[in-house]
C-alpha positions as a printed NumPy array, in Angstrom:
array([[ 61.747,  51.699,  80.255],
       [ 63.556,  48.836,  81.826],
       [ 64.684,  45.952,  79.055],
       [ 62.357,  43.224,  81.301],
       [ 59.371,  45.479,  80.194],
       [ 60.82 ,  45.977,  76.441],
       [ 61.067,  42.246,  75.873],
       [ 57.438,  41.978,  77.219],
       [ 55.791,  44.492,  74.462],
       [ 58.311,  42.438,  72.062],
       [ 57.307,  38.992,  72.754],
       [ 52.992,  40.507,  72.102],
       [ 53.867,  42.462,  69.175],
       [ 55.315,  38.87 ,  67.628],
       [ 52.294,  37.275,  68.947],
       [ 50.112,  39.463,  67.404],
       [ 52.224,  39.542,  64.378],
       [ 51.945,  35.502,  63.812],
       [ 48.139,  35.811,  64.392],
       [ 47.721,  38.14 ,  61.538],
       [ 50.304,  36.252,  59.464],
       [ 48.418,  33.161,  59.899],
       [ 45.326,  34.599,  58.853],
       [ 46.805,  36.059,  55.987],
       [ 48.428,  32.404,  55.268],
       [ 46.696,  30.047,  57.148],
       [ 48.793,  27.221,  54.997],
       [ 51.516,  28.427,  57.009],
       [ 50.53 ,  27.725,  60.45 ],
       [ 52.909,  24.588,  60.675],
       [ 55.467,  26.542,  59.581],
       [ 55.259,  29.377,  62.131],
       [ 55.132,  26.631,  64.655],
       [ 58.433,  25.152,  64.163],
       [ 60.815,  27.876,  65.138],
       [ 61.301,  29.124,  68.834],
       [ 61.703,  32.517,  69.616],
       [ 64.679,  33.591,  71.759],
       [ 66.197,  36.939,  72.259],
       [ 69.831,  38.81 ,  71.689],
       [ 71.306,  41.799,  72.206],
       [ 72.759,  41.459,  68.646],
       [ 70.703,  42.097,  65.363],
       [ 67.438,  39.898,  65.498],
       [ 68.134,  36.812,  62.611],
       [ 68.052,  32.868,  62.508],
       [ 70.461,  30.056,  62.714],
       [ 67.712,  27.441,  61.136],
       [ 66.905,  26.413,  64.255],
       [ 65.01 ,  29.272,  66.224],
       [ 64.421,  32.78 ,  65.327],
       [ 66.363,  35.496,  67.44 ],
       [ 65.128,  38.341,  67.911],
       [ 66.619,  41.494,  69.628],
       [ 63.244,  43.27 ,  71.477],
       [ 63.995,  47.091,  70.77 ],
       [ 63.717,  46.3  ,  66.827],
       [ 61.045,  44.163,  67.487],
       [ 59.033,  46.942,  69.305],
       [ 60.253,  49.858,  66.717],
       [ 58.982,  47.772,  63.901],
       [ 55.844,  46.94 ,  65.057],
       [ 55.402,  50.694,  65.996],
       [ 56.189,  52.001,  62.923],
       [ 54.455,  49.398,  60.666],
       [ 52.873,  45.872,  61.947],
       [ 53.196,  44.458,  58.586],
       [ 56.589,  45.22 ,  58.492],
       [ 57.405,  42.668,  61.361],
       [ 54.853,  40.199,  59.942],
       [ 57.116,  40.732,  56.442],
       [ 60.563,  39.804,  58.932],
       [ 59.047,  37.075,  60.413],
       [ 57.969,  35.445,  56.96 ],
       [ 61.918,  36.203,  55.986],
       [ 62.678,  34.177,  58.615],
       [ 60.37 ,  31.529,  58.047],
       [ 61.38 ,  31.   ,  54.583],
       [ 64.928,  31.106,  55.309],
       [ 63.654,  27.779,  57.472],
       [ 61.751,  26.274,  55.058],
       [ 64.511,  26.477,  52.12 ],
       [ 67.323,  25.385,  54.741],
       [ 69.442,  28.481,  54.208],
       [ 71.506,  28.532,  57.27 ],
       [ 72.352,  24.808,  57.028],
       [ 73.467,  25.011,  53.598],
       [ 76.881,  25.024,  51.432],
       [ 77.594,  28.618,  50.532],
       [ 77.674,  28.457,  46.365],
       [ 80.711,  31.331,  45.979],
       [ 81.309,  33.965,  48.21 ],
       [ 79.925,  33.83 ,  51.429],
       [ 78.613,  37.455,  51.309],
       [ 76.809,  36.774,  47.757],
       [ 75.574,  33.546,  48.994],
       [ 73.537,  35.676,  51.552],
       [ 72.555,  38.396,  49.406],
       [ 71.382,  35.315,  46.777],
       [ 68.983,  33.609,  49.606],
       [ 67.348,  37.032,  50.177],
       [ 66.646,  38.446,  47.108],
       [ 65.023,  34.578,  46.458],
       [ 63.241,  34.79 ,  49.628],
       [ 61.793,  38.202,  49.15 ],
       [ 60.85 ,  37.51 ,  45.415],
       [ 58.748,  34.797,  47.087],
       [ 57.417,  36.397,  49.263],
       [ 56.402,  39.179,  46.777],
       [ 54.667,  36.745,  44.423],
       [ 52.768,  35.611,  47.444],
       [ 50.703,  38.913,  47.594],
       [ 49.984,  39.303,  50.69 ],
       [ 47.544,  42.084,  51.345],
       [ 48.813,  45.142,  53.276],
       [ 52.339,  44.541,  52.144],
       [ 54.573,  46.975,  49.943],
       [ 52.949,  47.255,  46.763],
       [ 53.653,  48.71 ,  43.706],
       [ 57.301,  47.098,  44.468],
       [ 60.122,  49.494,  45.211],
       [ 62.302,  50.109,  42.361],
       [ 65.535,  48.677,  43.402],
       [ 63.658,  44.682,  43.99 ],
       [ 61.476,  45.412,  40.596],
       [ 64.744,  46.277,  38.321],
       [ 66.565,  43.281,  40.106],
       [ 63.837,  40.901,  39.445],
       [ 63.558,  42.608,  36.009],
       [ 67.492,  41.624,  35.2  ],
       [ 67.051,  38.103,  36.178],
       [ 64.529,  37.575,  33.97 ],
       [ 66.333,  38.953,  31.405],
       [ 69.307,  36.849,  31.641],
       [ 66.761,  33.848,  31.762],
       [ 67.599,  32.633,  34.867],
       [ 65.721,  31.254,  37.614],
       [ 65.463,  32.969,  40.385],
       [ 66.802,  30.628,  42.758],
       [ 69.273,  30.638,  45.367],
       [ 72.159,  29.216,  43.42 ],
       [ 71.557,  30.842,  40.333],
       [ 71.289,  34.547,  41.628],
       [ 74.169,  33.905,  43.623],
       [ 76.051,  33.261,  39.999],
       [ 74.554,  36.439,  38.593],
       [ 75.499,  38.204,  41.906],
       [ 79.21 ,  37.745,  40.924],
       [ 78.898,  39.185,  37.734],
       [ 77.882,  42.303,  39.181],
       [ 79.94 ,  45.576,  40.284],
       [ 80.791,  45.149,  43.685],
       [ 79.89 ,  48.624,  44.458],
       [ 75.871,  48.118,  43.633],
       [ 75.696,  45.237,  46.576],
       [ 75.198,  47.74 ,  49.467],
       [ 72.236,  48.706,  47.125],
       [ 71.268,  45.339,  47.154],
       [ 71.468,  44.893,  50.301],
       [ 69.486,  47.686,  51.353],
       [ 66.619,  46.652,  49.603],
       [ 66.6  ,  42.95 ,  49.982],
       [ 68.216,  41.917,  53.728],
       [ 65.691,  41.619,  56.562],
       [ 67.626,  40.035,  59.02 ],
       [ 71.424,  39.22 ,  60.111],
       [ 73.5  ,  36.294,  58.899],
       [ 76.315,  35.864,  61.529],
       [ 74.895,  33.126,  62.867],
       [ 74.704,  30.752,  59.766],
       [ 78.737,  31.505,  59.369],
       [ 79.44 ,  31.331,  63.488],
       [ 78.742,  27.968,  63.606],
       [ 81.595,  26.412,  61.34 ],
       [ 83.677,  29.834,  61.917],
       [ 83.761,  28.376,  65.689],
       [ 84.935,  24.878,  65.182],
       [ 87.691,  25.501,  62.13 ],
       [ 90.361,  23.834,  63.791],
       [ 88.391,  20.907,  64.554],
       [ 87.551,  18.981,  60.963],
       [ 85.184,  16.524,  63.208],
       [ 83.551,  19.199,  65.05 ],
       [ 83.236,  21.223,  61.72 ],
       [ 81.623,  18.369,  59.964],
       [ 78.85 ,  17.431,  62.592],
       [ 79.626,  20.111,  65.854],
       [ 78.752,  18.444,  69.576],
       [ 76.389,  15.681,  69.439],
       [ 73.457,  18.018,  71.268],
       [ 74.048,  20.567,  68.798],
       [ 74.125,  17.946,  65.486],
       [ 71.04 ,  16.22 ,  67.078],
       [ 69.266,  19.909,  67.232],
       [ 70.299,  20.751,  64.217],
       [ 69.347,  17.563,  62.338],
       [ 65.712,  17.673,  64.259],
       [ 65.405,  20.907,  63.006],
       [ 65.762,  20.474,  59.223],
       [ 63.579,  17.188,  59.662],
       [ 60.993,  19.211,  60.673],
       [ 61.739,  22.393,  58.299],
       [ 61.487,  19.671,  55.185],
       [ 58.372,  17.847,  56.519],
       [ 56.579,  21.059,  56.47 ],
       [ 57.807,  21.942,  53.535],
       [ 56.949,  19.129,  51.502],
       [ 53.023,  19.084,  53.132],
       [ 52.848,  22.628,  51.848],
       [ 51.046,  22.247,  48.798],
       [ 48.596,  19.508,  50.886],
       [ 47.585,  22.575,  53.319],
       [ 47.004,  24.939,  50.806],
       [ 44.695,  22.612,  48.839],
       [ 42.933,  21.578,  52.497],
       [ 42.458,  25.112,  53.271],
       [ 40.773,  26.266,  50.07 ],
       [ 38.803,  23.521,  50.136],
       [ 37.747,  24.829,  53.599],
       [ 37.432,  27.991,  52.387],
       [ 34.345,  27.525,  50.569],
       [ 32.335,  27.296,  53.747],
       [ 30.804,  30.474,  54.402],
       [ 28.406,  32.598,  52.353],
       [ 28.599,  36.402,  52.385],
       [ 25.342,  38.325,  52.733],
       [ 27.177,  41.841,  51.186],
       [ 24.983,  43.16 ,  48.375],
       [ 27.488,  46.106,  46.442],
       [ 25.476,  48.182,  43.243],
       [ 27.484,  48.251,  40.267],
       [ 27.753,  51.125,  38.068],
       [ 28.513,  49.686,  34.468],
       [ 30.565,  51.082,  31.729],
       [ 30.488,  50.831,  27.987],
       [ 33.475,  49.906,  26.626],
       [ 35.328,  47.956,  23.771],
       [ 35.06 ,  44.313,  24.363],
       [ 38.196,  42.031,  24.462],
       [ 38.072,  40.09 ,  21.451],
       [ 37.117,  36.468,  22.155],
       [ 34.073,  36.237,  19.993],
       [ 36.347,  33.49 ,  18.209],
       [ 37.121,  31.344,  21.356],
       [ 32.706,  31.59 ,  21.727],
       [ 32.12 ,  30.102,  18.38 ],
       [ 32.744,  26.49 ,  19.507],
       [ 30.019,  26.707,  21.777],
       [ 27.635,  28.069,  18.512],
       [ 24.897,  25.853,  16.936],
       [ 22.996,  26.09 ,  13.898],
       [ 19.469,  26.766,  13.688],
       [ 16.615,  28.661,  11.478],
       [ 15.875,  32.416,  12.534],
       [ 12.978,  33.948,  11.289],
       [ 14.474,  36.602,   8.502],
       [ 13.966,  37.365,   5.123],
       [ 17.151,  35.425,   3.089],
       [ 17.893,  37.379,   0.451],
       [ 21.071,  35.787,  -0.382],
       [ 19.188,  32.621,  -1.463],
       [ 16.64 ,  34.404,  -3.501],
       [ 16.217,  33.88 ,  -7.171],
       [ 15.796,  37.302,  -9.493],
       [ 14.911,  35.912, -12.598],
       [ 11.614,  33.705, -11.539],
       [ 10.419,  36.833,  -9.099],
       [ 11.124,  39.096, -12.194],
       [  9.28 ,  37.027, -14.893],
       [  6.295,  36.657, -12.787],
       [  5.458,  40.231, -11.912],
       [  5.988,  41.117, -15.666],
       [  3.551,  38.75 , -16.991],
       [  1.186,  38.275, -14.073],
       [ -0.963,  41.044, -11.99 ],
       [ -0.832,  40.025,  -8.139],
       [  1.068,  36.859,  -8.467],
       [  4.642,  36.154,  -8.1  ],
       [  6.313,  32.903,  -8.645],
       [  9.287,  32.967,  -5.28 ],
       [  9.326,  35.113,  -2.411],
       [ 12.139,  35.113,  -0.485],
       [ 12.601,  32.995,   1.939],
       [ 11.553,  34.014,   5.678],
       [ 13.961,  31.862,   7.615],
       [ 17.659,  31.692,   7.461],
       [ 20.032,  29.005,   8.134],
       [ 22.819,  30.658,  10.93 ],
       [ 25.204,  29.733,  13.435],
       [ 24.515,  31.659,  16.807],
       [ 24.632,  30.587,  20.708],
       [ 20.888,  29.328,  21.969],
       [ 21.874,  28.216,  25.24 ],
       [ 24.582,  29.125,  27.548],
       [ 25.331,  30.135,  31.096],
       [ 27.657,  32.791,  32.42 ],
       [ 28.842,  32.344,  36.381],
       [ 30.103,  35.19 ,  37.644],
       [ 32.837,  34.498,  41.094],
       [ 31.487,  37.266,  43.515],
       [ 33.534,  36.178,  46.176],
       [ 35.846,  38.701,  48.71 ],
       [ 38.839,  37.728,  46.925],
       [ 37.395,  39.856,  43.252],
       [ 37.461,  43.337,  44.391],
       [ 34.681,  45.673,  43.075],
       [ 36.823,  46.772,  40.079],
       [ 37.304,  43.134,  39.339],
       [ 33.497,  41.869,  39.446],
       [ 32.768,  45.065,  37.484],
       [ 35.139,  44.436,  34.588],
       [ 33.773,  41.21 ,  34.408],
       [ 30.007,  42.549,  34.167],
       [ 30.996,  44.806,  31.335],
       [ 32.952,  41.883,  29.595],
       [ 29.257,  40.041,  29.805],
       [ 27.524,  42.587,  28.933],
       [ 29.456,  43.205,  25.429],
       [ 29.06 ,  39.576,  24.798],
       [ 25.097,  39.488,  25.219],
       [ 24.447,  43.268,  23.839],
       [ 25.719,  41.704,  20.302],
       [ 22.519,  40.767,  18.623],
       [ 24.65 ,  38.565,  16.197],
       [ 25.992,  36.248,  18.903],
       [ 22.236,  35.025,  20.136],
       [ 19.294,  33.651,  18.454],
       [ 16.389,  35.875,  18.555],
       [ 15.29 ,  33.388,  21.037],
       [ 17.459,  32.858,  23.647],
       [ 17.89 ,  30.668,  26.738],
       [ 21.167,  32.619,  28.794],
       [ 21.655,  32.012,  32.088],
       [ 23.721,  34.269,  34.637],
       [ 24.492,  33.128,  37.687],
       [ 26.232,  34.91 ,  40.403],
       [ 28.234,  32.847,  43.218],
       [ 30.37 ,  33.215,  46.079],
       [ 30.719,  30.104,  48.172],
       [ 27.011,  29.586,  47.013],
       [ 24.515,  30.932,  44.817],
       [ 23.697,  34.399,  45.264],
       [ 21.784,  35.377,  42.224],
       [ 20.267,  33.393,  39.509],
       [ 19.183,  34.876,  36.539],
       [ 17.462,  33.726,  33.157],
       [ 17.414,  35.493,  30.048],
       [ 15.023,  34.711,  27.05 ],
       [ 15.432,  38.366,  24.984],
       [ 17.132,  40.998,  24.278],
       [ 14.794,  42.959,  26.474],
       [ 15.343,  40.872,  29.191],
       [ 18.943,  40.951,  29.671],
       [ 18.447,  44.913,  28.845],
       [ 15.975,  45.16 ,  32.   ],
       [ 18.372,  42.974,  33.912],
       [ 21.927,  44.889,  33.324],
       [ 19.939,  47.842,  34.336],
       [ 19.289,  46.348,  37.772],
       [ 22.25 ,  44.405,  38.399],
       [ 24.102,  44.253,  41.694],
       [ 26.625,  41.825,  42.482],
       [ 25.816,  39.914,  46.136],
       [ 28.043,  37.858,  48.002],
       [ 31.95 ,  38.968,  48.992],
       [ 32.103,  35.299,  50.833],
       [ 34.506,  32.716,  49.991],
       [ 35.484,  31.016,  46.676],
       [ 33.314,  27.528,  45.809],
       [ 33.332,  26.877,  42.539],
       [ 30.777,  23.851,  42.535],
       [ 28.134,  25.138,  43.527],
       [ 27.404,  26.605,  39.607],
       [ 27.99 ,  23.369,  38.686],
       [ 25.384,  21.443,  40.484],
       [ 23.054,  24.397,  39.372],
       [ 24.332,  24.037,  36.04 ],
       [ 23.432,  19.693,  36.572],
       [ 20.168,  20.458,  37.971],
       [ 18.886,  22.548,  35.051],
       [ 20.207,  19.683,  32.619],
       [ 18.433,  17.405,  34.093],
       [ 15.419,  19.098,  34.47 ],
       [ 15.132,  20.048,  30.718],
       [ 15.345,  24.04 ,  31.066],
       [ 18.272,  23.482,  29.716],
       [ 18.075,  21.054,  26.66 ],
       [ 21.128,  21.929,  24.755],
       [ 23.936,  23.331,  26.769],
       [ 27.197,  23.884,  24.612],
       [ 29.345,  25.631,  27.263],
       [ 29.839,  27.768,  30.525],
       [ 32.291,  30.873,  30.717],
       [ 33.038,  31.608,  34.624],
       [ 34.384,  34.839,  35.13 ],
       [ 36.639,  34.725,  38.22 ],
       [ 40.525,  35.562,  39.789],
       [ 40.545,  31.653,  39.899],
       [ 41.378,  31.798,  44.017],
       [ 38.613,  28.715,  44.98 ],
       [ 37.669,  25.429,  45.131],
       [ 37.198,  23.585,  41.956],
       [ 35.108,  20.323,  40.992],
       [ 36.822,  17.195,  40.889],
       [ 35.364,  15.923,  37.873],
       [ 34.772,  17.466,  34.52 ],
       [ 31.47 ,  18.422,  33.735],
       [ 29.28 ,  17.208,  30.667],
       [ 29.168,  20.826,  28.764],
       [ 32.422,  22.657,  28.262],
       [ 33.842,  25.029,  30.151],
       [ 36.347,  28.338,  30.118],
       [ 37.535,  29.597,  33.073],
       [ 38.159,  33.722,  32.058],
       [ 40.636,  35.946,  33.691],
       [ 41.114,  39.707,  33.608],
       [ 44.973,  38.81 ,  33.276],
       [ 47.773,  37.014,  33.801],
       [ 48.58 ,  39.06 ,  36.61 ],
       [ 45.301,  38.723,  38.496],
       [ 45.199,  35.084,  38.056],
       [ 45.589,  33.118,  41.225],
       [ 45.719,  29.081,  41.561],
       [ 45.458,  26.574,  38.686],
       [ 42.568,  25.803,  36.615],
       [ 41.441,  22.007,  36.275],
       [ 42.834,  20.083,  32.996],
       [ 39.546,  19.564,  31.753],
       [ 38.885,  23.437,  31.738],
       [ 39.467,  26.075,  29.108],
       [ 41.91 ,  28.799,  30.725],
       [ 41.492,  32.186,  28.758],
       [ 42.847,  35.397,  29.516],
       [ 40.909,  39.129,  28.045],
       [ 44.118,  40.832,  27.564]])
């Protein structure tokens, strides 16, 4: 196969490779714009400026595993974004490297991108592990510190697991012009201009970052899914948060004999000295402290798997199959949303929500809106079916749009775990995690 035809398949297989990436991480779109892609008989790496790329590694990664070259090409483009070939090497130029990759692939593996390695491989879990440990940040400068307290024979090791791509070209640069202090400083004025253009554009993306992410999830709450998936629920032992629901409890009388408040002595005398007539009965209703009305939203959306939204089911269930959390007349409301509102559900008895568990299936698997239950939630305020609303628990992975302003009734935004949580909850909202 002649190398005109090799660089062909290699210049698709990175087009097809940035299509997928930006799907994956449409936020990133500017950034996978700003590079140029140029070839090189040498190892395929970056010098900040455009990405080189040698077209038989190209084509053998793409053969063996697509998402391998998507994972390179995200090397790369962090490398851009964090301005590693442009700057000062903190110690040893070797460690300096080594530091800039292990902190671009621990991004890139708190990014969780689908498809890519997961659990993590050993070698980049104990790493991360050992940073932590020593407390330190792990940043470029900081790893590069710990990197010299290490045993020079465990960087190959290192290496191995963390390099994607080759480094000459950040050193070649100032290696070239050493005897020059001038040239050294700022190179040929086309080359300091190209360079300088370069990192202008690297930090302007960089710094409009956060704005993209927040304009695409706010776009991602356009499109409803139609996906209807049975659930098959589990009894289980609840988390317990029965605490964290008592804030949202009111008092109220419930029909039930009070024997605690009942008086012996009267009841005693009477039916001693008087046939068919006692002085106190007990008393039929009871003062308690119980939820009356509350709604449960449940985030159906693509990004909760089918484990997830079931977990979440059974967490709802344990909460409503507790006689002692509701009154005996109860006005629960479960509503099921995506992007918009798939299911809407309202529970008045314990039969009720029996009848309904046994019937449930979660619809939806769209994108993540999160205001949609709210203007439900509004709408039955302001209609009266809901007179006395103390609080809303949403059950989600927390990937969506939120509402700009804080609702009237409290609210708790409940995650699986730590781990599972994605994006930042409001400052108006409860965050609460089961385990």
């Amino acid at each position: 196969m002649d190398s005109d035809h090799i660089t062909t398949l290699a210049s698709e297989a990175l087009r097809l490779s940035q299509l997928a990436l930006r799907e994956q991480l449409p936020h990133f779109g500017a950034a996978l714009a700003v590079p140029k892609n140029c070839w090189t008989d040498d190892a395929s790496g970056t010098d900040g400026v455009d990405f080189w790329w040698n077209p038989g590694e190209v084509c053998r990664l793409f053969a063996e595993d697509s998402r391998r070259l998507m994972r390179v090409q995200l090397h790369f483009v962090l490398h851009g974004l964090y301005l590693h070939a442009f700057r000062e090497p903190v110690g040893e130029r070797r460690l300096w490297a080594l530091a800039c990759d292990i902190a671009t692939e621990y991004r890139i593996d708190r990014m969780a991108v689908p498809g890519f390695t997961r659990p993590i491989p050993a070698v980049r879990s104990r790493c991360y592990r050992e940073l932590r440990e020593a407390q330190l940040p792990i940043r470029e400068q900081e790893v590069a510190g710990w990197l010299a307290t290490q045993k020079e024979e465990r960087l190959p090791e290192l290496e191995q697991a963390f390099r994607r791509d080759d480094h000459t070209r950040w050193v070649s640069r100032e290696a070239d012009d050493e005897e020059n202090p001038v040239h050294r400083e700022i190179g040929a004025p086309e080359e300091f201009q190209r360079k300088m253009t370069a990192v202008h554009r690297w930090r302007t993306v960089f710094e409009s970052l956060p704005q993209s992410e927040r304009e695409h999830r706010r776009q991602a709450g356009g499109s409803g899914g139609g996906q209807t998936q049975a659930i098959v629920l589990e009894e289980r032992k609840s988390y317990d948060y029965r605490r964290f629901l008592k804030r949202f409890a009111q008092d109220g009388e419930e029909r039930s004999l009070d024997l605690d408040s009942f008086d012996y002595i009267p009841y005693d005398y009477s039916r001693s000295m008087y046939e068919r007539l006692v002085f106190l009965e007990p008393l039929e209703y009871r003062e308690v402290r119980r939820l009356r009305e509350f709604v449960i939203a449940i985030d159906t959306s693509g990004s909760c798997s089918g484990e997830t939204v079931r977990r979440f089911l059974e967490e709802t269930w344990e909460i409503l199959r507790e006689k002692e959390n509701f009154f005996e007349e109860m006005n629960v409301h479960i509503i099921q949303c995506d992007c918009l509102v798939q299911d809407h559900a309202r529970i008045t008895s314990e039969k009720e929500w029996r009848d309904y568990l046994r019937k449930i299936e979660v619809k939806g698997h769209g994108d993540t809106d999160f205001t949609p239950v709210f203007r439900l939630v509004d709408s039955l305020v302001e209609s009266g079916e809901l007179k006395d609303l103390r609080g809303l628990l949403y059950f989600t992975d927390g990937d969506g749009v939120y509402p700009s302003e804080a609702p009237a009734y409290e609210t708790a935004f409940v995650f699986l775990n730590q781990e599972l949580k994605k994006g930042k909850t409001p400052d108006w909202a409860y965050d609460l995690c089961l385990e």
